[in-house]
PDB file of C-alpha atoms and ligand atoms in Angstrom:
ATOM      1  CA  MET A   1       0.268  -0.114  -0.130  1.00 47.00           C
ATOM      2  CA  SER A   2       1.300   3.413  -0.993  1.00 51.00           C
ATOM      3  CA  ALA A   3       0.780   6.159   0.502  1.00 56.00           C
ATOM      4  CA  ALA A   4      -1.681   8.832  -0.305  1.00 59.00           C
ATOM      5  CA  ALA A   5       0.350  12.120  -2.345  1.00 59.00           C
ATOM      6  CA  PRO A   6      -0.354  15.322   0.071  1.00 63.00           C
ATOM      7  CA  ALA A   7      -2.489  16.574  -2.715  1.00 80.00           C
ATOM      8  CA  VAL A   8      -0.829  19.566  -4.920  1.00 88.00           C
ATOM      9  CA  PRO A   9      -2.807  22.960  -3.964  1.00 90.00           C
ATOM     10  CA  ARG A  10      -4.242  24.749  -6.846  1.00 90.00           C
ATOM     11  CA  LEU A  11      -3.306  27.592  -5.699  1.00 94.00           C
ATOM     12  CA  SER A  12       0.131  28.304  -3.997  1.00 95.00           C
ATOM     13  CA  VAL A  13       1.537  32.467  -3.344  1.00 97.00           C
ATOM     14  CA  GLN A  14       5.100  32.016  -1.248  1.00 98.00           C
ATOM     15  CA  GLY A  15       6.255  34.758   0.220  1.00 98.00           C
ATOM     16  CA  LEU A  16       5.284  37.563  -2.879  1.00 98.00           C
ATOM     17  CA  CYS A  17       6.298  40.844  -2.463  1.00 98.00           C
ATOM     18  CA  ILE A  18       5.797  43.153  -4.759  1.00 98.00           C
ATOM     19  CA  THR A  19       7.099  46.717  -5.476  1.00 98.00           C
ATOM     20  CA  TYR A  20       6.384  49.295  -8.275  1.00 97.00           C
ATOM     21  CA  VAL A  21       9.074  51.557 -10.169  1.00 96.00           C
ATOM     22  CA  GLY A  22       8.381  54.707 -11.459  1.00 92.00           C
ATOM     23  CA  ARG A  23       9.944  55.846 -14.722  1.00 93.00           C
ATOM     24  CA  ASP A  24      11.978  58.433 -12.490  1.00 94.00           C
ATOM     25  CA  GLY A  25      13.395  55.621 -10.247  1.00 94.00           C
ATOM     26  CA  GLU A  26      10.528  56.223  -7.297  1.00 96.00           C
ATOM     27  CA  ARG A  27       9.430  53.135  -5.491  1.00 97.00           C
ATOM     28  CA  THR A  28       5.986  51.998  -4.000  1.00 97.00           C
ATOM     29  CA  GLU A  29       6.276  48.793  -2.106  1.00 98.00           C
ATOM     30  CA  ALA A  30       2.929  47.416  -3.143  1.00 98.00           C
ATOM     31  CA  VAL A  31       2.268  43.709  -1.561  1.00 98.00           C
ATOM     32  CA  ARG A  32       4.988  42.154   0.990  1.00 98.00           C
ATOM     33  CA  ASP A  33       5.463  38.432   1.891  1.00 98.00           C
ATOM     34  CA  VAL A  34       1.738  37.381   1.271  1.00 98.00           C
ATOM     35  CA  SER A  35       1.085  33.513   1.264  1.00 98.00           C
ATOM     36  CA  PHE A  36      -0.985  31.627   1.470  1.00 96.00           C
ATOM     37  CA  ASP A  37      -2.522  28.345  -0.402  1.00 95.00           C
ATOM     38  CA  ILE A  38      -5.585  26.815  -1.546  1.00 93.00           C
ATOM     39  CA  ALA A  39      -6.685  23.441  -1.801  1.00 88.00           C
ATOM     40  CA  ASP A  40      -8.798  21.999  -4.902  1.00 76.00           C
ATOM     41  CA  LYS A  41     -12.132  20.953  -3.147  1.00 76.00           C
ATOM     42  CA  PRO A  42     -13.650  18.604  -5.894  1.00 76.00           C
ATOM     43  CA  GLY A  43     -17.183  18.605  -6.968  1.00 78.00           C
ATOM     44  CA  VAL A  44     -16.870  22.084  -4.623  1.00 78.00           C
ATOM     45  CA  GLY A  45     -16.874  25.644  -5.662  1.00 82.00           C
ATOM     46  CA  GLU A  46     -15.158  28.044  -3.058  1.00 89.00           C
ATOM     47  CA  ILE A  47     -15.187  31.729  -2.633  1.00 94.00           C
ATOM     48  CA  VAL A  48     -11.994  33.191  -1.357  1.00 96.00           C
ATOM     49  CA  VAL A  49     -11.923  37.185  -0.421  1.00 98.00           C
ATOM     50  CA  PHE A  50      -9.327  39.085   0.069  1.00 98.00           C
ATOM     51  CA  LEU A  51     -10.856  42.004   2.008  1.00 98.00           C
ATOM     52  CA  GLY A  52      -8.022  45.435   2.333  1.00 97.00           C
ATOM     53  CA  PRO A  53      -8.679  49.305   2.481  1.00 95.00           C
ATOM     54  CA  SER A  54      -8.792  50.797  -0.763  1.00 94.00           C
ATOM     55  CA  GLY A  55      -5.128  51.923  -2.503  1.00 96.00           C
ATOM     56  CA  CYS A  56      -3.609  48.121   0.672  1.00 97.00           C
ATOM     57  CA  GLY A  57      -2.760  46.190  -2.407  1.00 98.00           C
ATOM     58  CA  LYS A  58      -5.588  43.893  -3.282  1.00 97.00           C
ATOM     59  CA  SER A  59      -5.237  44.052  -7.567  1.00 96.00           C
ATOM     60  CA  THR A  60      -1.576  43.753  -6.916  1.00 97.00           C
ATOM     61  CA  ILE A  61      -2.359  40.561  -5.827  1.00 97.00           C
ATOM     62  CA  LEU A  62      -5.180  39.578  -8.411  1.00 96.00           C
ATOM     63  CA  LYS A  63      -2.198  40.540 -10.743  1.00 95.00           C
ATOM     64  CA  ALA A  64       1.022  38.322 -10.540  1.00 95.00           C
ATOM     65  CA  VAL A  65      -1.956  35.793  -9.487  1.00 95.00           C
ATOM     66  CA  ALA A  66      -3.398  37.097 -13.692  1.00 93.00           C
ATOM     67  CA  GLY A  67       0.705  36.132 -14.398  1.00 92.00           C
ATOM     68  CA  LEU A  68      -0.329  40.102 -15.190  1.00 92.00           C
ATOM     69  CA  LEU A  69       2.494  41.176 -12.909  1.00 94.00           C
ATOM     70  CA  PRO A  70       5.544  39.680 -12.315  1.00 94.00           C
ATOM     71  CA  PRO A  71       6.595  39.148  -8.758  1.00 96.00           C
ATOM     72  CA  THR A  72       9.236  41.081  -7.492  1.00 97.00           C
ATOM     73  CA  LYS A  73       9.826  38.230  -5.068  1.00 98.00           C
ATOM     74  CA  GLY A  74       7.889  34.807  -4.349  1.00 98.00           C
ATOM     75  CA  THR A  75       6.536  32.629  -6.906  1.00 96.00           C
ATOM     76  CA  VAL A  76       2.247  32.018  -8.251  1.00 96.00           C
ATOM     77  CA  LEU A  77       2.410  28.010  -9.309  1.00 95.00           C
ATOM     78  CA  MET A  78      -0.925  26.599 -10.293  1.00 92.00           C
ATOM     79  CA  ASP A  79      -1.187  23.057 -10.593  1.00 90.00           C
ATOM     80  CA  GLY A  80       2.166  23.076  -8.537  1.00 92.00           C
ATOM     81  CA  THR A  81       3.659  25.286 -11.472  1.00 92.00           C
ATOM     82  CA  PRO A  82       4.811  29.496 -12.443  1.00 93.00           C
ATOM     83  CA  VAL A  83       1.931  30.888 -13.042  1.00 92.00           C
ATOM     84  CA  GLY A  84       2.760  32.220 -16.873  1.00 85.00           C
ATOM     85  CA  PRO A  85       0.917  35.336 -19.250  1.00 84.00           C
ATOM     86  CA  PRO A  86      -2.973  35.640 -18.597  1.00 81.00           C
ATOM     87  CA  GLY A  87      -4.715  32.139 -20.107  1.00 78.00           C
ATOM     88  CA  ARG A  88      -7.828  31.101 -20.502  1.00 78.00           C
ATOM     89  CA  ASP A  89      -6.980  28.827 -16.569  1.00 83.00           C
ATOM     90  CA  ARG A  90      -7.067  32.282 -14.838  1.00 87.00           C
ATOM     91  CA  GLY A  91     -10.811  34.278 -15.904  1.00 86.00           C
ATOM     92  CA  MET A  92     -11.256  37.685 -15.292  1.00 87.00           C
ATOM     93  CA  VAL A  93     -13.844  40.155 -14.341  1.00 88.00           C
ATOM     94  CA  PHE A  94     -13.095  43.433 -13.627  1.00 82.00           C
ATOM     95  CA  GLN A  95     -14.956  46.393 -11.686  1.00 78.00           C
ATOM     96  CA  ALA A  96     -15.107  48.399 -15.687  1.00 78.00           C
ATOM     97  CA  TYR A  97     -17.078  45.830 -18.451  1.00 73.00           C
ATOM     98  CA  THR A  98     -15.677  44.539 -20.748  1.00 78.00           C
ATOM     99  CA  SER A  99     -17.894  43.840 -23.468  1.00 87.00           C
ATOM    100  CA  PHE A 100     -17.650  44.750 -27.209  1.00 92.00           C
ATOM    101  CA  ALA A 101     -20.549  47.019 -28.180  1.00 93.00           C
ATOM    102  CA  TRP A 102     -20.531  45.931 -30.947  1.00 96.00           C
ATOM    103  CA  LEU A 103     -21.494  42.546 -30.625  1.00 96.00           C
ATOM    104  CA  THR A 104     -24.650  40.751 -29.096  1.00 97.00           C
ATOM    105  CA  VAL A 105     -24.833  39.756 -25.486  1.00 97.00           C
ATOM    106  CA  GLN A 106     -24.665  35.582 -27.549  1.00 97.00           C
ATOM    107  CA  GLN A 107     -21.982  36.883 -29.414  1.00 96.00           C
ATOM    108  CA  ASN A 108     -19.788  38.696 -26.778  1.00 96.00           C
ATOM    109  CA  VAL A 109     -20.332  35.365 -24.586  1.00 96.00           C
ATOM    110  CA  GLU A 110     -19.445  33.277 -27.474  1.00 96.00           C
ATOM    111  CA  TYR A 111     -16.263  35.927 -28.481  1.00 93.00           C
ATOM    112  CA  GLY A 112     -13.794  33.050 -26.203  1.00 89.00           C
ATOM    113  CA  LEU A 113     -15.198  29.729 -27.633  1.00 93.00           C
ATOM    114  CA  LYS A 114     -14.866  31.556 -31.265  1.00 93.00           C
ATOM    115  CA  LEU A 115     -10.714  31.747 -30.764  1.00 90.00           C
ATOM    116  CA  GLN A 116     -10.620  28.647 -29.398  1.00 89.00           C
ATOM    117  CA  GLY A 117     -11.683  27.654 -32.854  1.00 93.00           C
ATOM    118  CA  LEU A 118     -14.902  25.162 -31.374  1.00 94.00           C
ATOM    119  CA  PRO A 119     -17.265  24.565 -34.091  1.00 96.00           C
ATOM    120  CA  PRO A 120     -20.501  27.313 -34.118  1.00 96.00           C
ATOM    121  CA  LYS A 121     -22.821  24.822 -32.922  1.00 97.00           C
ATOM    122  CA  GLU A 122     -21.273  23.734 -30.160  1.00 96.00           C
ATOM    123  CA  ARG A 123     -19.928  27.705 -29.653  1.00 96.00           C
ATOM    124  CA  ARG A 124     -23.902  27.960 -29.433  1.00 96.00           C
ATOM    125  CA  GLU A 125     -25.331  25.487 -27.086  1.00 96.00           C
ATOM    126  CA  ARG A 126     -21.996  26.188 -24.338  1.00 94.00           C
ATOM    127  CA  ALA A 127     -22.469  30.211 -24.244  1.00 96.00           C
ATOM    128  CA  ARG A 128     -26.819  29.851 -23.815  1.00 96.00           C
ATOM    129  CA  GLU A 129     -26.023  27.207 -21.117  1.00 93.00           C
ATOM    130  CA  VAL A 130     -23.954  30.154 -19.169  1.00 92.00           C
ATOM    131  CA  LEU A 131     -26.293  32.804 -20.413  1.00 94.00           C
ATOM    132  CA  GLN A 132     -29.449  31.010 -18.872  1.00 92.00           C
ATOM    133  CA  GLU A 133     -26.515  30.504 -15.409  1.00 89.00           C
ATOM    134  CA  VAL A 134     -26.040  34.492 -15.536  1.00 90.00           C
ATOM    135  CA  GLY A 135     -30.153  34.968 -16.921  1.00 91.00           C
ATOM    136  CA  LEU A 136     -30.014  36.579 -18.772  1.00 94.00           C
ATOM    137  CA  LEU A 137     -30.880  34.065 -21.926  1.00 95.00           C
ATOM    138  CA  GLU A 138     -33.930  36.259 -22.798  1.00 96.00           C
ATOM    139  CA  PHE A 139     -31.726  39.146 -23.919  1.00 97.00           C
ATOM    140  CA  ALA A 140     -29.175  37.042 -25.540  1.00 97.00           C
ATOM    141  CA  GLY A 141     -29.647  38.777 -29.187  1.00 97.00           C
ATOM    142  CA  ARG A 142     -29.597  42.748 -27.393  1.00 97.00           C
ATOM    143  CA  TYR A 143     -26.219  44.196 -27.721  1.00 96.00           C
ATOM    144  CA  PRO A 144     -24.792  46.136 -23.978  1.00 93.00           C
ATOM    145  CA  LYS A 145     -25.929  49.466 -25.343  1.00 94.00           C
ATOM    146  CA  ASP A 146     -29.115  47.900 -23.815  1.00 95.00           C
ATOM    147  CA  LEU A 147     -28.481  46.563 -20.929  1.00 94.00           C
ATOM    148  CA  SER A 148     -28.416  48.165 -17.615  1.00 91.00           C
ATOM    149  CA  GLY A 149     -24.964  47.773 -15.299  1.00 89.00           C
ATOM    150  CA  GLY A 150     -25.562  44.594 -13.759  1.00 90.00           C
ATOM    151  CA  MET A 151     -26.716  42.661 -17.183  1.00 92.00           C
ATOM    152  CA  LYS A 152     -23.832  43.432 -18.478  1.00 92.00           C
ATOM    153  CA  GLN A 153     -21.356  43.265 -15.641  1.00 90.00           C
ATOM    154  CA  ARG A 154     -23.339  39.441 -15.810  1.00 92.00           C
ATOM    155  CA  VAL A 155     -21.981  40.056 -19.891  1.00 94.00           C
ATOM    156  CA  ALA A 156     -18.612  39.588 -18.641  1.00 92.00           C
ATOM    157  CA  ILE A 157     -19.553  37.100 -15.736  1.00 91.00           C
ATOM    158  CA  ALA A 158     -20.614  34.874 -18.184  1.00 92.00           C
ATOM    159  CA  ARG A 159     -18.460  35.759 -21.501  1.00 92.00           C
ATOM    160  CA  THR A 160     -15.133  34.027 -18.088  1.00 90.00           C
ATOM    161  CA  LEU A 161     -17.538  31.678 -17.758  1.00 89.00           C
ATOM    162  CA  VAL A 162     -18.588  30.100 -20.746  1.00 91.00           C
ATOM    163  CA  ASN A 163     -14.105  28.727 -20.909  1.00 88.00           C
ATOM    164  CA  ARG A 164     -13.982  26.883 -17.977  1.00 87.00           C
ATOM    165  CA  PRO A 165     -11.557  29.001 -16.395  1.00 89.00           C
ATOM    166  CA  ARG A 166     -10.576  26.685 -12.924  1.00 87.00           C
ATOM    167  CA  VAL A 167      -9.184  29.720 -11.169  1.00 91.00           C
ATOM    168  CA  VAL A 168     -11.083  32.784 -11.337  1.00 93.00           C
ATOM    169  CA  LEU A 169     -10.544  36.424 -10.308  1.00 95.00           C
ATOM    170  CA  MET A 170     -12.516  38.836  -9.516  1.00 95.00           C
ATOM    171  CA  ASP A 171     -11.416  42.756  -8.616  1.00 95.00           C
ATOM    172  CA  GLU A 172     -14.015  44.377  -7.416  1.00 95.00           C
ATOM    173  CA  PRO A 173     -15.838  43.228  -9.490  1.00 93.00           C
ATOM    174  CA  PHE A 174     -20.164  44.665  -7.884  1.00 92.00           C
ATOM    175  CA  GLY A 175     -18.315  48.811  -6.852  1.00 90.00           C
ATOM    176  CA  ALA A 176     -20.246  50.178  -9.562  1.00 87.00           C
ATOM    177  CA  LEU A 177     -23.485  48.545  -8.704  1.00 89.00           C
ATOM    178  CA  ASP A 178     -25.829  50.580  -6.773  1.00 89.00           C
ATOM    179  CA  PRO A 179     -26.313  48.624  -4.155  1.00 87.00           C
ATOM    180  CA  GLN A 180     -29.829  47.082  -4.612  1.00 86.00           C
ATOM    181  CA  THR A 181     -28.403  45.840  -7.968  1.00 88.00           C
ATOM    182  CA  ARG A 182     -25.238  44.318  -6.201  1.00 90.00           C
ATOM    183  CA  TRP A 183     -27.157  42.002  -3.594  1.00 89.00           C
ATOM    184  CA  GLY A 184     -28.403  40.186  -6.700  1.00 88.00           C
ATOM    185  CA  MET A 185     -25.152  39.971  -8.387  1.00 90.00           C
ATOM    186  CA  GLN A 186     -23.783  38.688  -4.744  1.00 92.00           C
ATOM    187  CA  GLY A 187     -26.723  35.789  -5.599  1.00 90.00           C
ATOM    188  CA  LEU A 188     -25.838  35.194  -9.089  1.00 89.00           C
ATOM    189  CA  LEU A 189     -22.242  34.502  -7.969  1.00 91.00           C
ATOM    190  CA  LEU A 190     -22.898  32.568  -4.838  1.00 90.00           C
ATOM    191  CA  ASP A 191     -25.071  30.795  -7.606  1.00 87.00           C
ATOM    192  CA  VAL A 192     -22.884  30.513  -9.729  1.00 87.00           C
ATOM    193  CA  SER A 193     -19.656  28.799  -6.748  1.00 86.00           C
ATOM    194  CA  ARG A 194     -21.810  26.141  -6.078  1.00 82.00           C
ATOM    195  CA  ALA A 195     -22.848  25.142 -10.034  1.00 82.00           C
ATOM    196  CA  GLU A 196     -19.813  25.231 -11.327  1.00 81.00           C
ATOM    197  CA  ASP A 197     -16.276  23.314  -9.731  1.00 81.00           C
ATOM    198  CA  ASN A 198     -14.404  26.496  -9.640  1.00 86.00           C
ATOM    199  CA  THR A 199     -12.519  28.874  -7.047  1.00 91.00           C
ATOM    200  CA  ILE A 200     -13.221  32.367  -6.973  1.00 94.00           C
ATOM    201  CA  LEU A 201     -10.373  35.056  -5.416  1.00 96.00           C
ATOM    202  CA  PHE A 202     -12.855  38.296  -4.849  1.00 97.00           C
ATOM    203  CA  VAL A 203     -11.336  40.631  -4.038  1.00 97.00           C
ATOM    204  CA  THR A 204     -13.832  43.580  -2.554  1.00 97.00           C
ATOM    205  CA  HIS A 205     -12.995  46.415   0.660  1.00 96.00           C
ATOM    206  CA  ASP A 206     -16.522  46.014   1.062  1.00 95.00           C
ATOM    207  CA  VAL A 207     -16.444  43.852   4.812  1.00 96.00           C
ATOM    208  CA  SER A 208     -20.414  43.244   3.877  1.00 95.00           C
ATOM    209  CA  GLU A 209     -19.824  41.604   0.547  1.00 95.00           C
ATOM    210  CA  ALA A 210     -16.871  39.859   1.910  1.00 96.00           C
ATOM    211  CA  VAL A 211     -19.282  38.290   4.950  1.00 96.00           C
ATOM    212  CA  TYR A 212     -21.691  37.286   2.338  1.00 94.00           C
ATOM    213  CA  LEU A 213     -19.835  35.518  -0.082  1.00 94.00           C
ATOM    214  CA  ALA A 214     -16.612  34.281   1.705  1.00 95.00           C
ATOM    215  CA  ASP A 215     -15.855  30.702   2.589  1.00 93.00           C
ATOM    216  CA  THR A 216     -12.909  31.945   3.360  1.00 95.00           C
ATOM    217  CA  VAL A 217     -11.477  35.389   3.969  1.00 97.00           C
ATOM    218  CA  TYR A 218      -8.345  36.969   4.266  1.00 98.00           C
ATOM    219  CA  VAL A 219      -8.156  40.144   5.626  1.00 98.00           C
ATOM    220  CA  LEU A 220      -5.350  42.439   4.842  1.00 97.00           C
ATOM    221  CA  SER A 221      -3.439  45.383   6.578  1.00 96.00           C
ATOM    222  CA  ALA A 222      -3.290  48.935   5.001  1.00 95.00           C
ATOM    223  CA  ARG A 223      -0.204  49.141   1.756  1.00 97.00           C
ATOM    224  CA  PRO A 224       1.490  47.754   1.377  1.00 97.00           C
ATOM    225  CA  ALA A 225      -1.102  44.698   2.168  1.00 97.00           C
ATOM    226  CA  ARG A 226       0.260  41.830   4.299  1.00 97.00           C
ATOM    227  CA  LEU A 227      -2.412  38.302   5.445  1.00 97.00           C
ATOM    228  CA  LEU A 228      -3.077  39.444   8.771  1.00 96.00           C
ATOM    229  CA  HIS A 229      -6.042  37.612   9.164  1.00 96.00           C
ATOM    230  CA  ARG A 230      -7.793  34.001   7.671  1.00 97.00           C
ATOM    231  CA  VAL A 231     -10.980  33.502   8.925  1.00 97.00           C
ATOM    232  CA  ASP A 232     -12.966  30.866   7.543  1.00 95.00           C
ATOM    233  CA  VAL A 233     -17.070  31.955   6.964  1.00 94.00           C
ATOM    234  CA  PRO A 234     -19.274  29.526   8.597  1.00 89.00           C
ATOM    235  CA  PHE A 235     -21.826  28.125   6.336  1.00 84.00           C
ATOM    236  CA  PHE A 236     -24.981  30.325   6.762  1.00 82.00           C
ATOM    237  CA  ALA A 237     -27.492  28.321   4.972  1.00 79.00           C
ATOM    238  CA  GLU A 238     -30.635  30.772   4.179  1.00 77.00           C
ATOM    239  CA  ARG A 239     -29.356  32.954   2.743  1.00 76.00           C
ATOM    240  CA  GLY A 240     -31.844  35.004   1.765  1.00 77.00           C
ATOM    241  CA  VAL A 241     -32.940  38.650   2.526  1.00 74.00           C
ATOM    242  CA  HIS A 242     -32.686  38.868   5.457  1.00 84.00           C
ATOM    243  CA  LEU A 243     -29.017  37.369   6.633  1.00 88.00           C
ATOM    244  CA  LYS A 244     -27.617  41.075   6.094  1.00 88.00           C
ATOM    245  CA  SER A 245     -29.430  41.928   9.447  1.00 90.00           C
ATOM    246  CA  ALA A 246     -29.282  38.803  12.013  1.00 92.00           C
ATOM    247  CA  PRO A 247     -26.732  37.713  14.305  1.00 94.00           C
ATOM    248  CA  GLU A 248     -24.224  35.564  13.247  1.00 93.00           C
ATOM    249  CA  PHE A 249     -23.921  37.739  10.011  1.00 95.00           C
ATOM    250  CA  ARG A 250     -23.503  41.124  12.781  1.00 95.00           C
ATOM    251  CA  ALA A 251     -21.174  39.016  13.884  1.00 96.00           C
ATOM    252  CA  VAL A 252     -18.756  38.146  11.654  1.00 96.00           C
ATOM    253  CA  GLU A 253     -19.082  41.526   9.661  1.00 96.00           C
ATOM    254  CA  LYS A 254     -17.813  43.100  13.471  1.00 96.00           C
ATOM    255  CA  LYS A 255     -14.885  40.325  14.187  1.00 96.00           C
ATOM    256  CA  LEU A 256     -13.399  41.856  10.408  1.00 97.00           C
ATOM    257  CA  LEU A 257     -13.618  45.075  11.560  1.00 96.00           C
ATOM    258  CA  ASP A 258     -11.863  45.425  13.872  1.00 95.00           C
ATOM    259  CA  MET A 259      -8.404  42.845  12.496  1.00 95.00           C
ATOM    260  CA  LEU A 260      -9.472  46.142   9.568  1.00 92.00           C
ATOM    261  CA  TYR A 261      -9.000  48.580  11.870  1.00 87.00           C
ATOM    262  CA  ALA A 262      -7.061  47.290  14.674  1.00 79.00           C
ATOM    263  CA  PRO A 263      -3.941  49.393  15.869  1.00 67.00           C
ATOM    264  CA  PRO A 264      -0.865  47.455  15.006  1.00 66.00           C
ATOM    265  CA  ALA A 265       1.353  45.371  17.607  1.00 67.00           C
ATOM    266  CA  GLY A 266       2.837  47.792  19.350  1.00 66.00           C
ATOM    267  CA  SER A 267       2.177  50.938  19.038  1.00 66.00           C
ATOM    268  CA  PRO A 268       1.095  53.861  20.708  1.00 67.00           C
ATOM    269  CA  ALA A 269      -1.916  53.287  20.396  1.00 64.00           C
ATOM    270  CA  ALA A 270      -1.928  49.218  20.741  1.00 62.00           C
ATOM    271  CA  ALA A 271       0.124  50.164  23.681  1.00 62.00           C
ATOM    272  CA  ALA A 272      -2.428  52.881  25.017  1.00 63.00           C
ATOM    273  CA  GLY A 273      -5.076  49.548  25.302  1.00 54.00           C
ATOM    274  CA  ALA A 274      -7.149  51.624  22.384  1.00 49.00           C
TER     275      ALA A 274
HETATM  276  N1  ADP L 301       1.449  50.903 -11.774  1.00 65.49           N
HETATM  277  C1  ADP L 301       1.376  51.239 -10.583  1.00 65.49           C
HETATM  278  N2  ADP L 301       2.719  51.814 -10.283  1.00 65.49           N
HETATM  279  C2  ADP L 301       3.228  52.515  -9.174  1.00 65.49           C
HETATM  280  N3  ADP L 301       2.399  52.552  -8.543  1.00 65.49           N
HETATM  281  C3  ADP L 301       0.840  51.311  -7.979  1.00 65.49           C
HETATM  282  C4  ADP L 301       1.680  50.915 -10.100  1.00 65.49           C
HETATM  283  N4  ADP L 301      -0.785  50.320  -9.512  1.00 65.49           N
HETATM  284  C5  ADP L 301      -0.961  50.712  -8.490  1.00 65.49           C
HETATM  285  N5  ADP L 301      -0.072  51.593  -6.632  1.00 65.49           N
HETATM  286  C6  ADP L 301      -0.195  51.643  -6.196  1.00 65.49           C
HETATM  287  O1  ADP L 301       0.178  50.716  -5.468  1.00 65.49           O
HETATM  288  C7  ADP L 301      -0.495  50.807  -4.048  1.00 65.49           C
HETATM  289  C8  ADP L 301      -1.420  49.658  -4.140  1.00 65.49           C
HETATM  290  O2  ADP L 301      -2.300  49.352  -5.427  1.00 65.49           O
HETATM  291  P1  ADP L 301      -3.886  48.768  -6.009  1.00 65.49           P
HETATM  292  O3  ADP L 301      -2.733  46.620  -6.156  1.00 65.49           O
HETATM  293  O4  ADP L 301      -4.311  48.852  -7.162  1.00 65.49           O
HETATM  294  O5  ADP L 301      -4.442  48.638  -4.819  1.00 65.49           O
HETATM  295  P2  ADP L 301      -5.862  47.917  -4.487  1.00 65.49           P
HETATM  296  O6  ADP L 301      -6.910  47.280  -5.767  1.00 65.49           O
HETATM  297  O7  ADP L 301      -6.169  47.673  -3.103  1.00 65.49           O
HETATM  298  O8  ADP L 301      -7.150  49.349  -3.798  1.00 65.49           O
HETATM  299  C9  ADP L 301      -1.292  51.988  -4.498  1.00 65.49           C
HETATM  300  O9  ADP L 301      -0.464  52.626  -3.421  1.00 65.49           O
HETATM  301  C10 ADP L 301      -1.411  52.564  -5.708  1.00 65.49           C
HETATM  302  O10 ADP L 301      -1.345  53.622  -5.608  1.00 65.49           O
HETATM  303 MG1   MG L 302      -7.880  47.682  -7.163  1.00 65.49          MG
END
């Protein structure tokens, strides 16, 4: 009997440091010594949220995972292999809408599959499957200009999902939406994540959004981003409209807020017990 080989994490980030160097040689340290592993849970979608203040280095971490930005120090491994340039295995969804204005919703979603050379029939079927998933099937023939902000962002999500990426990177994707729509999109993302077996890395500075979506939250410091805490969020079976005002939800929010705004250990404020 051979012992099972230790599982290789789907994503492993070790000792990640990123310092931007401007044209004038000015250095901005954005990320300092960030390490985390995200295991592959077979058959289960997982949402890992990076929560940190604006400007702390969240997007920078995500860009390194996407392969858009080389680490100054440290490694980013996917299935044990250093990540290369952006590829289909890591889909990205940004805050800004990224559809092609001259293509219909259906054509936008099929676009990536067309580039891959998938035959028209398969393209159409896969695109319709994903449009169904994000609730846009009846808008398949419309153009992006006819859609609301939330719907445009659903097109962006569909365009990413259609490639079946193993990791989806989402950078404050709902930040530009009004609260009502934002709530709806969060619910949609939970449904999608249950249906698709992929790992979602989701970046936000919104504590409530973090608690609502996450299986796991990594709390980041102000710039340069360091990992302060890892919090496993309890599973809320009921994700309806009342959850966000429920005591058990509020308790996790408070815990995260305290972590975000605690004075750094060793500071005068910490010593004074402030
Ligand atoms: N290309 C760049 N060149 C220089 N500094 C940058 C660049 N991109 C981001 N920064 C700086 O790095 C810090 C972290 O940025 P970012 O990762 O975008 O933060 P967040 O996404 O958490 O708001 C900020 O101070 C930002 O001004
Ligand atoms: Mg950002």
